Structures are given as C-alpha cells and as structure tokens.
Amino acid sequence: SSELTQDPSVSVALGQTVRITCQGDSLRSSYAGWYQQKPGQAPVLVMYGKHNRPSGIPDRFSGSSSGNTASLTITGAQAEDEGDYYCNCRDSSANHLVFGGGTKLTVL
Amino acid sequence: QVQLVESGGGVVQPGRSLRLSCTASGFSISDYAMHWVRQAPGKGLEWVAVIWFDGSNEFYADSVKGRFTISRDESKNTLYLHMNSLRPEDRAVYYCARDGLVGATRVSFLDHWGQGTLVTVSS
C-alpha cells in the first residue's frame, strides 16, 4: 500500500513534548518529509531524511523512523508551532509522492 | 533566494481547460525535479505530478493522469500544468514545489513551495 496514515489531531501543553506519527509500508524503504502548514499559508518543510532540519527550523523539531513508522517530535512546544503537519515519502515506484492525511496540532 | 510564484488560477467551467504557471527564481529548474501539489478546500495535500530535472520523465497521480500535463520552459525558468477536462473535484489550491535533491531521478521531499493559485471548477 502507498498510503500514509496520521492521527487527525494531537494536542500538547505549552512547553511540553509532542510526537506526531506517520505510518505506511512505503516508509520501510523511504524516509519521510515533514511539513508544517498554517492557515492560509503554503506548507513549509520542517524535517527530511533520517533527521535533517532545513535552515531556519528550530532545533526543538526532531525526526525519527522505525520500520513502517516515521515520527516528528517537538520538544518544548511553542504557541507558534500550532498548525497542520503532513508527512510524505516516495511510493514503491520512486516516481510518485504520497502524503499523509495531516495532523492538526493544538498547543494548549 | 529561492522563490516560486504560481499564476493562472481562476474559475473555469467543467470540461474546460486551464494552464497554470510557476515562475522560479534563485535557482534553475534544469537542476531539480519540479512538482505540482494541490489542496482542496479544508482538505489535505495531494501530490499531482512531477517532471524530472532534465525533462526526461513525467509522472502523474492516477486522479489526473490523461487529463493533466506537466511541462517546463527552461529559457523562462517556468513550470506549467496544463489541465484539460476539468472536473468539480479538481477545485483546489495548486502549489508548485521543488524537489529537495538536485539532479535526482527519484522523488523525495519538497524543500520550497510557492504560495499557491486557486482553481475553481464550476458552471
């Protein structure tokens, strides 16, 4: 299957740690990319590869992967981290991208 | 710096055609695979199409295959999405995005995105 599954919503208390997960068979052979999207804005890449953060992304964001599950962890969540988070990876053909359904993160 | 600016969206009747453009700056589209991704109102991201860095291959989501065509003009550093036989379910914000790996012949992650252009299909 080329589908990626994410929890629809997750909440975290301000300053606490939250993990957002992404599951799918394609993740056994491909690393995930993670994107943050705020209302009315384009997605922004926040994590890619094994555990790479693009320039400008705070180091409270980290990534990990095991088997068919990729995770994005925010350590010490801030109010500005609220938004929708999407994972993606390539499918088995390596010619198509697939996205997870997205996780809405609420910082309480 | 890297910028992607989409244009060409608008309201179109079902069955008609539309062409979206994405003008890139700060890099050459000849060095990167380029993608289109769409997002229906209130929904998640859906990958649409990719064209290889050298233009040698194009791949499409099943939902648009046979109706949409991705192309590029290197001289204008511009990516296009030609959309034919549009359906109401094609209504979405369309984003162009750059693949994260230079010269890659496998899709990976998307490191830069445009601001998107809205396509509405309605009679």
PDB file of C-alpha atoms in Angstrom:
ATOM      1  CA  SER A   1       0.000   0.000   0.000  1.00  0.00           C
ATOM      2  CA  SER A   2       1.220   3.515  -0.756  1.00  0.00           C
ATOM      3  CA  GLU A   3      -0.962   5.196   1.851  1.00  0.00           C
ATOM      4  CA  LEU A   4       0.370   7.124   4.822  1.00  0.00           C
ATOM      5  CA  THR A   5      -1.704   7.309   8.000  1.00  0.00           C
ATOM      6  CA  GLN A   6      -1.603  10.143  10.531  1.00  0.00           C
ATOM      7  CA  ASP A   7      -3.702  10.880  13.599  1.00  0.00           C
ATOM      8  CA  PRO A   8      -6.164  13.649  12.668  1.00  0.00           C
ATOM      9  CA  SER A   9      -5.404  15.743  15.739  1.00  0.00           C
ATOM     10  CA  VAL A  10      -2.967  15.982  18.620  1.00  0.00           C
ATOM     11  CA  SER A  11      -2.722  18.462  21.461  1.00  0.00           C
ATOM     12  CA  VAL A  12       0.149  19.422  23.739  1.00  0.00           C
ATOM     13  CA  ALA A  13       0.551  21.730  26.685  1.00  0.00           C
ATOM     14  CA  LEU A  14       2.782  24.725  26.148  1.00  0.00           C
ATOM     15  CA  GLY A  15       6.400  23.753  26.756  1.00  0.00           C
ATOM     16  CA  GLN A  16       5.741  20.033  26.733  1.00  0.00           C
ATOM     17  CA  THR A  17       6.842  17.403  24.229  1.00  0.00           C
ATOM     18  CA  VAL A  18       4.643  16.006  21.485  1.00  0.00           C
ATOM     19  CA  ARG A  19       5.197  13.286  18.933  1.00  0.00           C
ATOM     20  CA  ILE A  20       3.373  13.202  15.603  1.00  0.00           C
ATOM     21  CA  THR A  21       3.457   9.872  13.813  1.00  0.00           C
ATOM     22  CA  CYS A  22       3.079   8.686  10.243  1.00  0.00           C
ATOM     23  CA  GLN A  23       2.589   5.052   9.277  1.00  0.00           C
ATOM     24  CA  GLY A  24       2.793   3.290   5.957  1.00  0.00           C
ATOM     25  CA  ASP A  25       4.537   0.489   4.122  1.00  0.00           C
ATOM     26  CA  SER A  26       6.411   2.944   1.900  1.00  0.00           C
ATOM     27  CA  LEU A  27       8.269   4.181   4.970  1.00  0.00           C
ATOM     28  CA  ARG A  28      10.102   0.876   5.185  1.00  0.00           C
ATOM     29  CA  SER A  29      12.143   1.908   2.135  1.00  0.00           C
ATOM     30  CA  SER A  30      11.950   5.701   2.111  1.00  0.00           C
ATOM     31  CA  TYR A  31      12.499   8.444   4.646  1.00  0.00           C
ATOM     32  CA  ALA A  32       9.673  10.833   5.401  1.00  0.00           C
ATOM     33  CA  GLY A  33       9.494  14.521   4.814  1.00  0.00           C
ATOM     34  CA  TRP A  34       7.520  16.619   7.296  1.00  0.00           C
ATOM     35  CA  TYR A  35       5.699  19.846   6.557  1.00  0.00           C
ATOM     36  CA  GLN A  36       4.068  22.459   8.746  1.00  0.00           C
ATOM     37  CA  GLN A  37       1.152  24.413   7.329  1.00  0.00           C
ATOM     38  CA  LYS A  38      -0.531  27.346   8.999  1.00  0.00           C
ATOM     39  CA  PRO A  39      -3.960  28.647   7.899  1.00  0.00           C
ATOM     40  CA  GLY A  40      -3.851  30.407   4.558  1.00  0.00           C
ATOM     41  CA  GLN A  41      -0.175  29.655   4.030  1.00  0.00           C
ATOM     42  CA  ALA A  42       1.843  27.247   1.923  1.00  0.00           C
ATOM     43  CA  PRO A  43       3.429  24.223   3.590  1.00  0.00           C
ATOM     44  CA  VAL A  44       6.944  24.594   4.965  1.00  0.00           C
ATOM     45  CA  LEU A  45       9.440  21.738   5.148  1.00  0.00           C
ATOM     46  CA  VAL A  46      10.495  21.153   8.764  1.00  0.00           C
ATOM     47  CA  MET A  47      12.245  17.773   8.616  1.00  0.00           C
ATOM     48  CA  TYR A  48      13.599  15.428   5.959  1.00  0.00           C
ATOM     49  CA  GLY A  49      15.779  12.397   5.501  1.00  0.00           C
ATOM     50  CA  LYS A  50      16.955  10.459   8.509  1.00  0.00           C
ATOM     51  CA  HIS A  51      16.928  13.502  10.823  1.00  0.00           C
ATOM     52  CA  ASN A  52      17.688  16.634   8.835  1.00  0.00           C
ATOM     53  CA  ARG A  53      16.333  20.050   9.655  1.00  0.00           C
ATOM     54  CA  PRO A  54      16.224  22.766   6.980  1.00  0.00           C
ATOM     55  CA  SER A  55      17.921  26.022   7.744  1.00  0.00           C
ATOM     56  CA  GLY A  56      15.776  28.209  10.000  1.00  0.00           C
ATOM     57  CA  ILE A  57      13.822  25.400  11.619  1.00  0.00           C
ATOM     58  CA  PRO A  58      14.237  25.430  15.410  1.00  0.00           C
ATOM     59  CA  ASP A  59      16.147  22.555  16.963  1.00  0.00           C
ATOM     60  CA  ARG A  60      13.133  21.652  19.098  1.00  0.00           C
ATOM     61  CA  PHE A  61      11.963  19.789  15.976  1.00  0.00           C
ATOM     62  CA  SER A  62      13.448  16.341  15.510  1.00  0.00           C
ATOM     63  CA  GLY A  63      12.659  13.285  13.444  1.00  0.00           C
ATOM     64  CA  SER A  64      12.990   9.544  13.754  1.00  0.00           C
ATOM     65  CA  SER A  65      11.972   6.419  11.932  1.00  0.00           C
ATOM     66  CA  SER A  66      11.485   2.753  12.732  1.00  0.00           C
ATOM     67  CA  GLY A  67      10.011   0.100  10.491  1.00  0.00           C
ATOM     68  CA  ASN A  68       6.876   1.483   8.883  1.00  0.00           C
ATOM     69  CA  THR A  69       6.575   4.478  11.207  1.00  0.00           C
ATOM     70  CA  ALA A  70       8.114   7.926  11.000  1.00  0.00           C
ATOM     71  CA  SER A  71       7.829  10.422  13.834  1.00  0.00           C
ATOM     72  CA  LEU A  72       8.194  14.148  14.222  1.00  0.00           C
ATOM     73  CA  THR A  73       8.891  15.256  17.779  1.00  0.00           C
ATOM     74  CA  ILE A  74       8.601  18.778  19.099  1.00  0.00           C
ATOM     75  CA  THR A  75      10.436  19.171  22.398  1.00  0.00           C
ATOM     76  CA  GLY A  76       9.145  22.168  24.300  1.00  0.00           C
ATOM     77  CA  ALA A  77       6.230  23.053  22.040  1.00  0.00           C
ATOM     78  CA  GLN A  78       5.575  26.748  21.476  1.00  0.00           C
ATOM     79  CA  ALA A  79       2.363  28.539  20.568  1.00  0.00           C
ATOM     80  CA  GLU A  80       3.721  29.232  17.091  1.00  0.00           C
ATOM     81  CA  ASP A  81       4.010  25.502  16.469  1.00  0.00           C
ATOM     82  CA  GLU A  82       0.237  25.210  16.114  1.00  0.00           C
ATOM     83  CA  GLY A  83      -0.827  24.170  12.664  1.00  0.00           C
ATOM     84  CA  ASP A  84      -1.296  21.196  10.401  1.00  0.00           C
ATOM     85  CA  TYR A  85       1.541  18.748   9.941  1.00  0.00           C
ATOM     86  CA  TYR A  86       1.870  16.486   6.927  1.00  0.00           C
ATOM     87  CA  CYS A  87       4.266  13.645   6.248  1.00  0.00           C
ATOM     88  CA  ASN A  88       5.231  12.406   2.811  1.00  0.00           C
ATOM     89  CA  CYS A  89       7.515   9.920   1.145  1.00  0.00           C
ATOM     90  CA  ARG A  90       8.018   8.323  -2.230  1.00  0.00           C
ATOM     91  CA  ASP A  91       5.992   5.284  -3.152  1.00  0.00           C
ATOM     92  CA  SER A  92       7.455   1.920  -4.139  1.00  0.00           C
ATOM     93  CA  SER A  93       7.962   3.070  -7.730  1.00  0.00           C
ATOM     94  CA  ALA A  94      10.063   6.018  -6.506  1.00  0.00           C
ATOM     95  CA  ASN A  95       8.263   8.100  -9.136  1.00  0.00           C
ATOM     96  CA  HIS A  96       5.261   9.212  -7.114  1.00  0.00           C
ATOM     97  CA  LEU A  97       4.945  11.074  -3.853  1.00  0.00           C
ATOM     98  CA  VAL A  98       2.363  10.214  -1.237  1.00  0.00           C
ATOM     99  CA  PHE A  99       1.146  12.411   1.601  1.00  0.00           C
ATOM    100  CA  GLY A 100      -0.389  11.534   4.916  1.00  0.00           C
ATOM    101  CA  GLY A 101      -3.797  12.947   5.732  1.00  0.00           C
ATOM    102  CA  GLY A 102      -2.336  15.509   8.109  1.00  0.00           C
ATOM    103  CA  THR A 103      -2.338  16.064  11.878  1.00  0.00           C
ATOM    104  CA  LYS A 104      -3.760  19.202  13.421  1.00  0.00           C
ATOM    105  CA  LEU A 105      -1.563  20.233  16.330  1.00  0.00           C
ATOM    106  CA  THR A 106      -3.082  22.335  19.092  1.00  0.00           C
ATOM    107  CA  VAL A 107      -0.843  23.923  21.717  1.00  0.00           C
ATOM    108  CA  LEU A 108      -2.816  24.421  24.919  1.00  0.00           C
TER     109      LEU A 108
ATOM    110  CA  GLN B   1      16.833  33.345  -2.510  1.00  0.00           C
ATOM    111  CA  VAL B   2      14.624  30.589  -3.902  1.00  0.00           C
ATOM    112  CA  GLN B   3      11.185  31.778  -4.936  1.00  0.00           C
ATOM    113  CA  LEU B   4       8.297  30.093  -6.705  1.00  0.00           C
ATOM    114  CA  VAL B   5       5.369  32.170  -7.927  1.00  0.00           C
ATOM    115  CA  GLU B   6       2.273  30.489  -9.332  1.00  0.00           C
ATOM    116  CA  SER B   7      -0.287  32.125 -11.576  1.00  0.00           C
ATOM    117  CA  GLY B   8      -3.120  31.208 -13.904  1.00  0.00           C
ATOM    118  CA  GLY B   9      -5.756  30.065 -11.457  1.00  0.00           C
ATOM    119  CA  GLY B  10      -9.358  31.149 -11.724  1.00  0.00           C
ATOM    120  CA  VAL B  11     -12.904  29.998 -12.313  1.00  0.00           C
ATOM    121  CA  VAL B  12     -13.487  27.591 -15.180  1.00  0.00           C
ATOM    122  CA  GLN B  13     -16.468  25.544 -16.312  1.00  0.00           C
ATOM    123  CA  PRO B  14     -16.451  21.743 -16.070  1.00  0.00           C
ATOM    124  CA  GLY B  15     -14.876  20.149 -19.110  1.00  0.00           C
ATOM    125  CA  ARG B  16     -12.821  23.199 -19.976  1.00  0.00           C
ATOM    126  CA  SER B  17      -9.055  23.724 -19.799  1.00  0.00           C
ATOM    127  CA  LEU B  18      -6.686  25.894 -17.826  1.00  0.00           C
ATOM    128  CA  ARG B  19      -2.938  26.387 -17.727  1.00  0.00           C
ATOM    129  CA  LEU B  20      -1.079  27.152 -14.529  1.00  0.00           C
ATOM    130  CA  SER B  21       2.382  28.690 -14.492  1.00  0.00           C
ATOM    131  CA  CYS B  22       5.088  28.683 -11.839  1.00  0.00           C
ATOM    132  CA  THR B  23       7.991  31.055 -12.322  1.00  0.00           C
ATOM    133  CA  ALA B  24      11.109  30.128 -10.399  1.00  0.00           C
ATOM    134  CA  SER B  25      13.916  32.400  -9.279  1.00  0.00           C
ATOM    135  CA  GLY B  26      17.067  31.886  -7.255  1.00  0.00           C
ATOM    136  CA  PHE B  27      17.807  28.539  -8.914  1.00  0.00           C
ATOM    137  CA  SER B  28      17.478  26.788 -12.266  1.00  0.00           C
ATOM    138  CA  ILE B  29      14.590  24.379 -12.810  1.00  0.00           C
ATOM    139  CA  SER B  30      17.001  22.433 -15.027  1.00  0.00           C
ATOM    140  CA  ASP B  31      18.774  21.282 -11.874  1.00  0.00           C
ATOM    141  CA  TYR B  32      15.778  19.971  -9.930  1.00  0.00           C
ATOM    142  CA  ALA B  33      12.722  17.822 -10.358  1.00  0.00           C
ATOM    143  CA  MET B  34       9.648  20.022 -10.034  1.00  0.00           C
ATOM    144  CA  HIS B  35       6.251  19.063  -8.676  1.00  0.00           C
ATOM    145  CA  TRP B  36       2.658  20.195  -8.548  1.00  0.00           C
ATOM    146  CA  VAL B  37       0.705  19.518  -5.364  1.00  0.00           C
ATOM    147  CA  ARG B  38      -2.897  20.503  -4.735  1.00  0.00           C
ATOM    148  CA  GLN B  39      -5.106  21.051  -1.721  1.00  0.00           C
ATOM    149  CA  ALA B  40      -8.875  21.043  -1.905  1.00  0.00           C
ATOM    150  CA  PRO B  41     -10.602  23.495   0.454  1.00  0.00           C
ATOM    151  CA  GLY B  42     -10.359  22.207   4.022  1.00  0.00           C
ATOM    152  CA  LYS B  43      -8.570  19.041   2.899  1.00  0.00           C
ATOM    153  CA  GLY B  44      -5.067  17.635   2.931  1.00  0.00           C
ATOM    154  CA  LEU B  45      -2.250  17.766   0.436  1.00  0.00           C
ATOM    155  CA  GLU B  46      -2.443  15.675  -2.738  1.00  0.00           C
ATOM    156  CA  TRP B  47       0.562  15.151  -4.993  1.00  0.00           C
ATOM    157  CA  VAL B  48      -0.340  15.784  -8.647  1.00  0.00           C
ATOM    158  CA  ALA B  49       2.674  15.468 -10.929  1.00  0.00           C
ATOM    159  CA  VAL B  50       6.454  15.644 -11.280  1.00  0.00           C
ATOM    160  CA  ILE B  51       8.850  16.389 -14.109  1.00  0.00           C
ATOM    161  CA  TRP B  52      12.463  15.249 -13.856  1.00  0.00           C
ATOM    162  CA  PHE B  53      15.275  17.784 -13.638  1.00  0.00           C
ATOM    163  CA  ASP B  54      16.289  17.050 -17.229  1.00  0.00           C
ATOM    164  CA  GLY B  55      12.722  16.882 -18.510  1.00  0.00           C
ATOM    165  CA  SER B  56      13.181  13.243 -19.452  1.00  0.00           C
ATOM    166  CA  ASN B  57      10.236  11.896 -17.495  1.00  0.00           C
ATOM    167  CA  GLU B  58       6.879  12.943 -16.137  1.00  0.00           C
ATOM    168  CA  PHE B  59       4.686  11.103 -13.669  1.00  0.00           C
ATOM    169  CA  TYR B  60       1.135  11.741 -12.577  1.00  0.00           C
ATOM    170  CA  ALA B  61      -1.308  10.862  -9.845  1.00  0.00           C
ATOM    171  CA  ASP B  62      -3.990   8.464 -11.032  1.00  0.00           C
ATOM    172  CA  SER B  63      -6.625  11.143 -10.369  1.00  0.00           C
ATOM    173  CA  VAL B  64      -5.227  13.405 -13.102  1.00  0.00           C
ATOM    174  CA  LYS B  65      -3.449  11.022 -15.462  1.00  0.00           C
ATOM    175  CA  GLY B  66      -4.571  11.528 -19.042  1.00  0.00           C
ATOM    176  CA  ARG B  67      -6.078  14.943 -18.285  1.00  0.00           C
ATOM    177  CA  PHE B  68      -3.164  16.982 -16.894  1.00  0.00           C
ATOM    178  CA  THR B  69       0.248  17.565 -18.429  1.00  0.00           C
ATOM    179  CA  ILE B  70       3.287  18.954 -16.661  1.00  0.00           C
ATOM    180  CA  SER B  71       5.860  20.796 -18.749  1.00  0.00           C
ATOM    181  CA  ARG B  72       8.532  23.431 -18.425  1.00  0.00           C
ATOM    182  CA  ASP B  73      10.306  26.185 -20.345  1.00  0.00           C
ATOM    183  CA  GLU B  74      13.934  26.308 -19.283  1.00  0.00           C
ATOM    184  CA  SER B  75      14.510  29.621 -21.068  1.00  0.00           C
ATOM    185  CA  LYS B  76      11.838  31.198 -18.867  1.00  0.00           C
ATOM    186  CA  ASN B  77      12.678  29.106 -15.803  1.00  0.00           C
ATOM    187  CA  THR B  78       8.971  28.349 -15.637  1.00  0.00           C
ATOM    188  CA  LEU B  79       6.965  25.230 -14.845  1.00  0.00           C
ATOM    189  CA  TYR B  80       3.476  24.638 -16.239  1.00  0.00           C
ATOM    190  CA  LEU B  81       0.481  22.494 -15.531  1.00  0.00           C
ATOM    191  CA  HIS B  82      -1.905  22.068 -18.432  1.00  0.00           C
ATOM    192  CA  MET B  83      -5.269  20.928 -17.118  1.00  0.00           C
ATOM    193  CA  ASN B  84      -7.874  19.543 -19.501  1.00  0.00           C
ATOM    194  CA  SER B  85     -11.353  18.099 -18.958  1.00  0.00           C
ATOM    195  CA  LEU B  86     -11.590  19.805 -15.597  1.00  0.00           C
ATOM    196  CA  ARG B  87     -13.982  18.407 -13.043  1.00  0.00           C
ATOM    197  CA  PRO B  88     -15.567  19.964  -9.951  1.00  0.00           C
ATOM    198  CA  GLU B  89     -13.341  17.726  -7.812  1.00  0.00           C
ATOM    199  CA  ASP B  90     -10.257  19.418  -9.316  1.00  0.00           C
ATOM    200  CA  ARG B  91     -11.132  22.511  -7.324  1.00  0.00           C
ATOM    201  CA  ALA B  92      -8.129  23.243  -5.150  1.00  0.00           C
ATOM    202  CA  VAL B  93      -5.190  25.475  -4.414  1.00  0.00           C
ATOM    203  CA  TYR B  94      -2.379  24.317  -6.676  1.00  0.00           C
ATOM    204  CA  TYR B  95       1.166  24.629  -5.413  1.00  0.00           C
ATOM    205  CA  CYS B  96       4.356  24.174  -7.347  1.00  0.00           C
ATOM    206  CA  ALA B  97       7.258  22.846  -5.329  1.00  0.00           C
ATOM    207  CA  ARG B  98      10.898  22.000  -5.792  1.00  0.00           C
ATOM    208  CA  ASP B  99      12.215  18.531  -5.132  1.00  0.00           C
ATOM    209  CA  GLY B 100      14.783  18.569  -2.370  1.00  0.00           C
ATOM    210  CA  LEU B 101      17.550  16.687  -4.175  1.00  0.00           C
ATOM    211  CA  VAL B 102      19.485  18.278  -7.018  1.00  0.00           C
ATOM    212  CA  GLY B 103      19.634  16.213 -10.175  1.00  0.00           C
ATOM    213  CA  ALA B 104      17.596  13.411  -8.690  1.00  0.00           C
ATOM    214  CA  THR B 105      15.723  10.815 -10.703  1.00  0.00           C
ATOM    215  CA  ARG B 106      13.643   9.709  -7.759  1.00  0.00           C
ATOM    216  CA  VAL B 107      11.134  11.877  -5.991  1.00  0.00           C
ATOM    217  CA  SER B 108      11.961  12.772  -2.412  1.00  0.00           C
ATOM    218  CA  PHE B 109      10.814  15.695  -0.292  1.00  0.00           C
ATOM    219  CA  LEU B 110       9.777  19.213  -1.264  1.00  0.00           C
ATOM    220  CA  ASP B 111      12.042  21.911   0.071  1.00  0.00           C
ATOM    221  CA  HIS B 112      10.483  25.042  -1.428  1.00  0.00           C
ATOM    222  CA  TRP B 113       6.853  25.815  -2.214  1.00  0.00           C
ATOM    223  CA  GLY B 114       5.058  28.619  -3.973  1.00  0.00           C
ATOM    224  CA  GLN B 115       2.155  30.474  -2.397  1.00  0.00           C
ATOM    225  CA  GLY B 116      -0.394  28.584  -4.498  1.00  0.00           C
ATOM    226  CA  THR B 117      -3.060  29.525  -7.019  1.00  0.00           C
ATOM    227  CA  LEU B 118      -6.748  28.682  -6.626  1.00  0.00           C
ATOM    228  CA  VAL B 119      -8.608  26.796  -9.320  1.00  0.00           C
ATOM    229  CA  THR B 120     -12.395  26.640  -9.091  1.00  0.00           C
ATOM    230  CA  VAL B 121     -14.357  24.416 -11.456  1.00  0.00           C
ATOM    231  CA  SER B 122     -17.977  25.440 -11.544  1.00  0.00           C
ATOM    232  CA  SER B 123     -20.728  26.097 -14.034  1.00  0.00           C
TER     233      SER B 123
END
